[in-house]
Short mmCIF file of C-alpha atoms in Angstrom, two decimals:
data_model
loop_
_atom_site.label_atom_id
_atom_site.label_comp_id
_atom_site.label_asym_id
_atom_site.label_seq_id
_atom_site.Cartn_x
_atom_site.Cartn_y
_atom_site.Cartn_z
CA MET U 1445 14.47 14.24 -74.25
CA GLY U 1446 12.72 12.81 -71.13
CA ALA U 1447 14.91 14.87 -68.77
CA ASP U 1448 14.20 18.07 -70.75
CA LEU U 1449 10.47 17.42 -70.63
CA LYS U 1450 10.61 16.80 -66.88
CA ALA U 1451 12.48 20.07 -66.31
CA GLU U 1452 9.90 21.95 -68.39
CA VAL U 1453 7.11 20.57 -66.21
CA VAL U 1454 8.82 20.99 -62.80
CA GLU U 1455 10.06 24.56 -63.24
CA PRO U 1456 6.64 26.16 -63.94
CA ALA U 1457 5.16 24.14 -61.09
CA TYR U 1458 7.86 25.37 -58.70
CA GLU U 1459 7.37 28.99 -59.78
CA ALA U 1460 3.62 28.68 -59.29
CA ALA U 1461 4.08 27.18 -55.82
CA ARG U 1462 6.59 29.89 -54.92
CA ARG U 1463 4.20 32.67 -55.96
CA PHE U 1464 1.40 31.08 -53.96
CA LEU U 1465 3.52 30.87 -50.77
CA ILE U 1466 4.71 34.48 -51.14
CA GLU U 1467 1.13 35.66 -51.57
CA ASN U 1468 -0.20 33.41 -48.79
CA PRO U 1469 2.42 33.21 -45.99
CA GLU U 1470 -0.21 32.12 -43.48
CA ALA U 1471 -0.52 28.84 -45.39
CA VAL U 1472 3.07 28.03 -44.43
CA ARG U 1473 2.67 29.04 -40.79
CA GLN U 1474 -0.40 26.85 -40.40
CA ASP U 1475 1.07 23.73 -42.08
CA ALA U 1476 3.02 21.87 -39.35
CA GLU U 1477 3.89 19.01 -41.71
CA LEU U 1478 5.42 21.39 -44.29
CA LEU U 1479 7.37 23.25 -41.60
CA GLY U 1480 8.78 19.95 -40.34
CA ALA U 1481 9.86 18.89 -43.83
CA LEU U 1482 11.65 22.21 -44.26
CA GLY U 1483 13.37 21.91 -40.88
CA LEU U 1484 11.52 24.95 -39.52
CA ARG U 1485 9.28 25.59 -36.58
CA LEU U 1486 6.93 28.34 -35.44
CA ASP U 1487 7.97 29.94 -32.14
CA ALA U 1488 5.72 31.64 -29.60
CA ALA U 1489 6.04 35.02 -31.34
CA ASN U 1490 4.61 33.55 -34.55
CA VAL U 1491 7.99 33.90 -36.25
CA LEU U 1492 9.61 31.16 -38.28
CA ASP U 1493 12.69 29.73 -36.55
CA PHE U 1494 15.21 27.02 -37.37
CA GLY U 1495 14.24 23.63 -36.04
CA PRO U 1496 16.67 20.88 -34.92
CA ALA U 1497 17.12 19.43 -38.42
CA ALA U 1498 17.94 22.81 -39.95
CA LEU U 1499 20.26 23.65 -37.08
CA ALA U 1500 22.04 20.33 -37.60
CA ARG U 1501 22.57 21.14 -41.27
CA VAL U 1502 23.89 24.61 -40.44
CA HIS U 1503 26.19 23.13 -37.79
CA ALA U 1504 27.48 20.50 -40.22
CA ALA U 1505 28.15 23.16 -42.86
CA HIS U 1506 29.98 25.29 -40.30
CA GLN U 1507 32.06 22.32 -39.17
CA ALA U 1508 32.99 21.49 -42.77
CA GLU U 1509 33.99 25.09 -43.39
CA ALA U 1510 36.02 25.21 -40.18
CA SER U 1511 37.76 21.92 -41.02
CA ALA U 1512 38.65 23.14 -44.50
CA ARG U 1513 39.99 26.41 -43.09
CA GLU U 1514 42.03 24.57 -40.44
CA GLU U 1515 43.48 22.26 -43.08
CA ILE U 1516 44.50 25.21 -45.25
CA GLU U 1517 46.07 26.93 -42.24
CA LEU U 1518 47.93 23.76 -41.31
CA ILE U 1519 49.31 23.34 -44.84
CA ALA U 1520 50.36 26.99 -44.88
CA ARG U 1521 52.17 26.61 -41.55
CA GLU U 1522 53.90 23.43 -42.72
CA ASN U 1523 54.99 25.08 -45.97
CA PHE U 1524 56.33 28.07 -44.08
CA THR U 1525 58.21 25.80 -41.67
CA ALA U 1526 59.65 23.74 -44.54
CA GLN U 1527 60.80 26.87 -46.35
CA ALA U 1528 62.40 28.24 -43.20
CA GLN U 1529 64.19 24.95 -42.55
CA ALA U 1530 65.36 24.76 -46.17
CA GLN U 1531 66.75 28.28 -46.01
CA ALA U 1532 68.59 27.50 -42.78
CA ALA U 1533 69.93 24.29 -44.34
CA VAL U 1534 71.31 26.17 -47.33
CA ILE U 1535 73.12 28.64 -45.08
CA GLU U 1536 74.66 25.79 -43.12
CA LEU U 1537 75.74 23.85 -46.22
CA ILE U 1538 77.38 26.71 -48.09
CA ALA U 1539 79.41 27.55 -44.97
CA ALA U 1540 81.31 24.24 -45.30
CA ASP U 1541 85.08 24.66 -45.54
CA SER U 1542 85.93 21.22 -46.95
CA ALA U 1543 84.33 18.23 -48.64
CA GLU U 1544 84.35 16.38 -45.33
CA ASP U 1545 82.74 19.31 -43.54
CA LEU U 1546 80.06 19.44 -46.25
CA ALA U 1547 79.21 15.75 -45.73
CA ASN U 1548 79.05 16.23 -41.97
CA ARG U 1549 76.87 19.31 -42.31
CA LEU U 1550 74.48 17.50 -44.67
CA ASP U 1551 74.09 14.71 -42.13
CA GLU U 1552 73.44 17.21 -39.34
CA VAL U 1553 70.92 19.10 -41.47
CA ALA U 1554 69.08 15.87 -42.26
CA GLN U 1555 68.71 15.02 -38.60
CA ALA U 1556 68.28 18.41 -36.94
CA ARG U 1557 66.33 20.27 -39.64
CA PHE U 1558 64.25 17.52 -41.22
CA GLY U 1559 64.00 14.84 -38.53
CA LEU U 1560 65.60 12.14 -40.68
CA VAL U 1561 67.87 9.25 -39.76
CA ALA U 1562 70.78 10.46 -41.88
CA GLY U 1563 72.03 12.39 -44.85
CA ALA U 1564 74.91 11.11 -46.97
CA LEU U 1565 77.03 11.96 -49.99
CA ALA U 1566 78.58 9.50 -52.44
CA ILE U 1567 80.79 9.98 -55.47
CA GLU U 1568 82.12 7.74 -58.23
CA ALA U 1569 85.89 7.62 -57.82
CA ASP U 1570 88.77 5.50 -59.11
CA ASP U 1571 90.70 6.12 -55.93
CA GLU U 1572 89.52 7.18 -52.50
CA ALA U 1573 86.45 9.36 -52.03
CA PRO U 1574 86.74 12.54 -49.96
CA ALA U 1575 86.63 11.94 -46.22
CA GLY U 1576 83.05 11.52 -45.07
CA TRP U 1577 81.82 10.55 -48.56
CA PHE U 1578 80.86 7.07 -49.72
CA ARG U 1579 82.90 5.79 -52.67
CA LEU U 1580 81.00 4.48 -55.71
CA VAL U 1581 82.44 2.58 -58.63
CA GLU U 1582 81.81 3.73 -62.19
CA SER U 1583 78.10 3.68 -63.17
CA GLN U 1584 77.03 2.77 -59.62
CA ALA U 1585 75.08 6.02 -59.37
CA ASP U 1586 72.98 4.86 -62.36
CA MET U 1587 72.36 1.53 -60.66
CA ILE U 1588 71.24 3.10 -57.38
CA LEU U 1589 69.01 5.66 -59.08
CA GLY U 1590 67.44 3.13 -61.43
CA GLY U 1591 69.08 4.10 -64.73
CA ALA U 1592 71.13 6.73 -66.50
CA GLU U 1593 67.97 8.69 -67.32
CA CYS U 1594 66.89 8.91 -63.66
CA ASP U 1595 68.02 11.84 -61.55
CA THR U 1596 65.84 11.29 -58.48
CA ARG U 1597 64.36 8.31 -56.71
CA LEU U 1598 62.09 8.28 -53.65
CA GLY U 1599 60.80 5.32 -51.69
CA LEU U 1600 62.25 2.04 -50.52
CA VAL U 1601 65.58 1.40 -52.27
CA ARG U 1602 67.43 -1.40 -50.52
CA THR U 1603 70.59 -0.96 -52.60
CA ALA U 1604 70.93 2.58 -51.22
CA ARG U 1605 70.95 1.58 -47.56
CA GLY U 1606 74.69 0.99 -47.64
CA LEU U 1607 75.21 4.72 -48.13
CA PHE U 1608 74.18 5.31 -44.51
CA GLY U 1609 76.86 3.20 -42.87
CA SER U 1610 76.10 2.10 -39.31
CA ARG U 1611 72.60 3.61 -39.49
CA ALA U 1612 71.57 1.62 -42.55
CA GLU U 1613 69.26 -0.72 -40.61
CA ALA U 1614 67.26 2.24 -39.28
CA VAL U 1615 66.47 3.53 -42.78
CA GLU U 1616 63.05 2.54 -44.12
CA SER U 1617 62.76 4.91 -47.11
CA VAL U 1618 65.12 7.20 -49.00
CA ALA U 1619 65.30 10.27 -51.20
CA LEU U 1620 68.11 10.04 -53.74
CA VAL U 1621 69.32 12.75 -56.12
CA ARG U 1622 72.04 12.56 -58.75
CA ILE U 1623 74.77 15.15 -58.32
CA ARG U 1624 77.34 16.12 -60.95
CA LEU U 1625 80.82 17.07 -59.88
CA GLY U 1626 82.84 17.91 -62.95
CA GLU U 1627 82.98 14.75 -65.05
CA ARG U 1628 81.97 12.51 -62.16
CA PHE U 1629 78.57 11.51 -60.88
CA GLY U 1630 77.51 11.10 -57.32
CA VAL U 1631 74.43 10.72 -55.15
CA LEU U 1632 72.95 12.85 -52.40
CA ALA U 1633 70.94 10.58 -50.10
CA PHE U 1634 68.48 11.23 -47.29
CA GLY U 1635 67.27 8.35 -45.15
CA SER U 1636 64.01 8.30 -43.19
CA GLY U 1637 63.14 5.96 -40.36
CA GLU U 1638 59.56 5.75 -41.63
CA ALA U 1639 58.35 3.64 -44.54
CA GLU U 1640 56.14 6.53 -45.66
CA GLY U 1641 58.84 9.13 -45.03
CA PHE U 1642 59.63 9.22 -48.73
CA THR U 1643 57.32 7.77 -51.36
CA ALA U 1644 57.43 7.72 -55.15
CA ASP U 1645 54.46 10.08 -55.47
CA MET U 1646 56.05 12.87 -53.42
CA SER U 1647 57.44 16.05 -54.96
CA ASP U 1648 61.23 16.01 -55.30
CA ASP U 1649 61.60 19.79 -55.61
CA LEU U 1650 63.24 20.30 -52.21
CA VAL U 1651 65.80 17.51 -52.53
CA ARG U 1652 66.65 18.65 -56.06
CA PHE U 1653 67.23 22.16 -54.75
CA LEU U 1654 69.47 20.92 -51.95
CA ALA U 1655 71.39 18.82 -54.48
CA LEU U 1656 72.13 21.97 -56.50
CA VAL U 1657 73.42 23.66 -53.35
CA VAL U 1658 75.63 20.66 -52.61
CA GLU U 1659 76.95 20.59 -56.19
CA ALA U 1660 77.85 24.27 -56.13
CA THR U 1661 79.52 23.99 -52.73
CA ALA U 1662 81.35 20.71 -53.41
CA ALA U 1663 82.73 22.04 -56.71
CA ARG U 1664 85.34 23.90 -54.67
CA TRP U 1665 87.09 20.63 -53.84
CA THR U 1666 85.77 17.71 -55.92
CA THR U 1667 85.81 18.74 -59.61
CA HIS U 1668 89.47 17.86 -60.20
#
């Protein structure tokens, strides 16, 4: 009620003041204190000009606009680059001619395309895993991913470091995705050398997509 009453009083007063200034512009030109409060000044030609305070506000607004535009442009460039790298990665992966070649290509893609420490593939197997793949025992994929209901996991997962062999100590964060090869489960793993390289709040869309590509390609040799 108090706020409504205040608005009712202020608005008519503002309109009255506005009409007065429009009808009496000389009153503004002759009031140095008012001009200063508004960030204006009267130049030699008797024309109102922006003073230092107003110019500072305009400059700040311009800087904010420029920064926002630069940020949008940067995000757009990064998205374009990521899409281009993902497309190139897909082409390289589907060209694999064996399960071992696929694992090697994934590792090369991880390093060359995405600047990671390593990329690795693992599969649950009673006997030996394909060359270049890490062998998991039954249900080990669930354990690494954090449960049977989990298909992706990003962040620091110490139990997944072993998937990267001799480069395990260089891995500070991982992106893990469950892959399905016939009746067997496996894990696609990317390792970053940075603790913030993969975090739990990141989108997993790209790694899920690459996992689908790996599944479709690996099905040629690993679904038996």
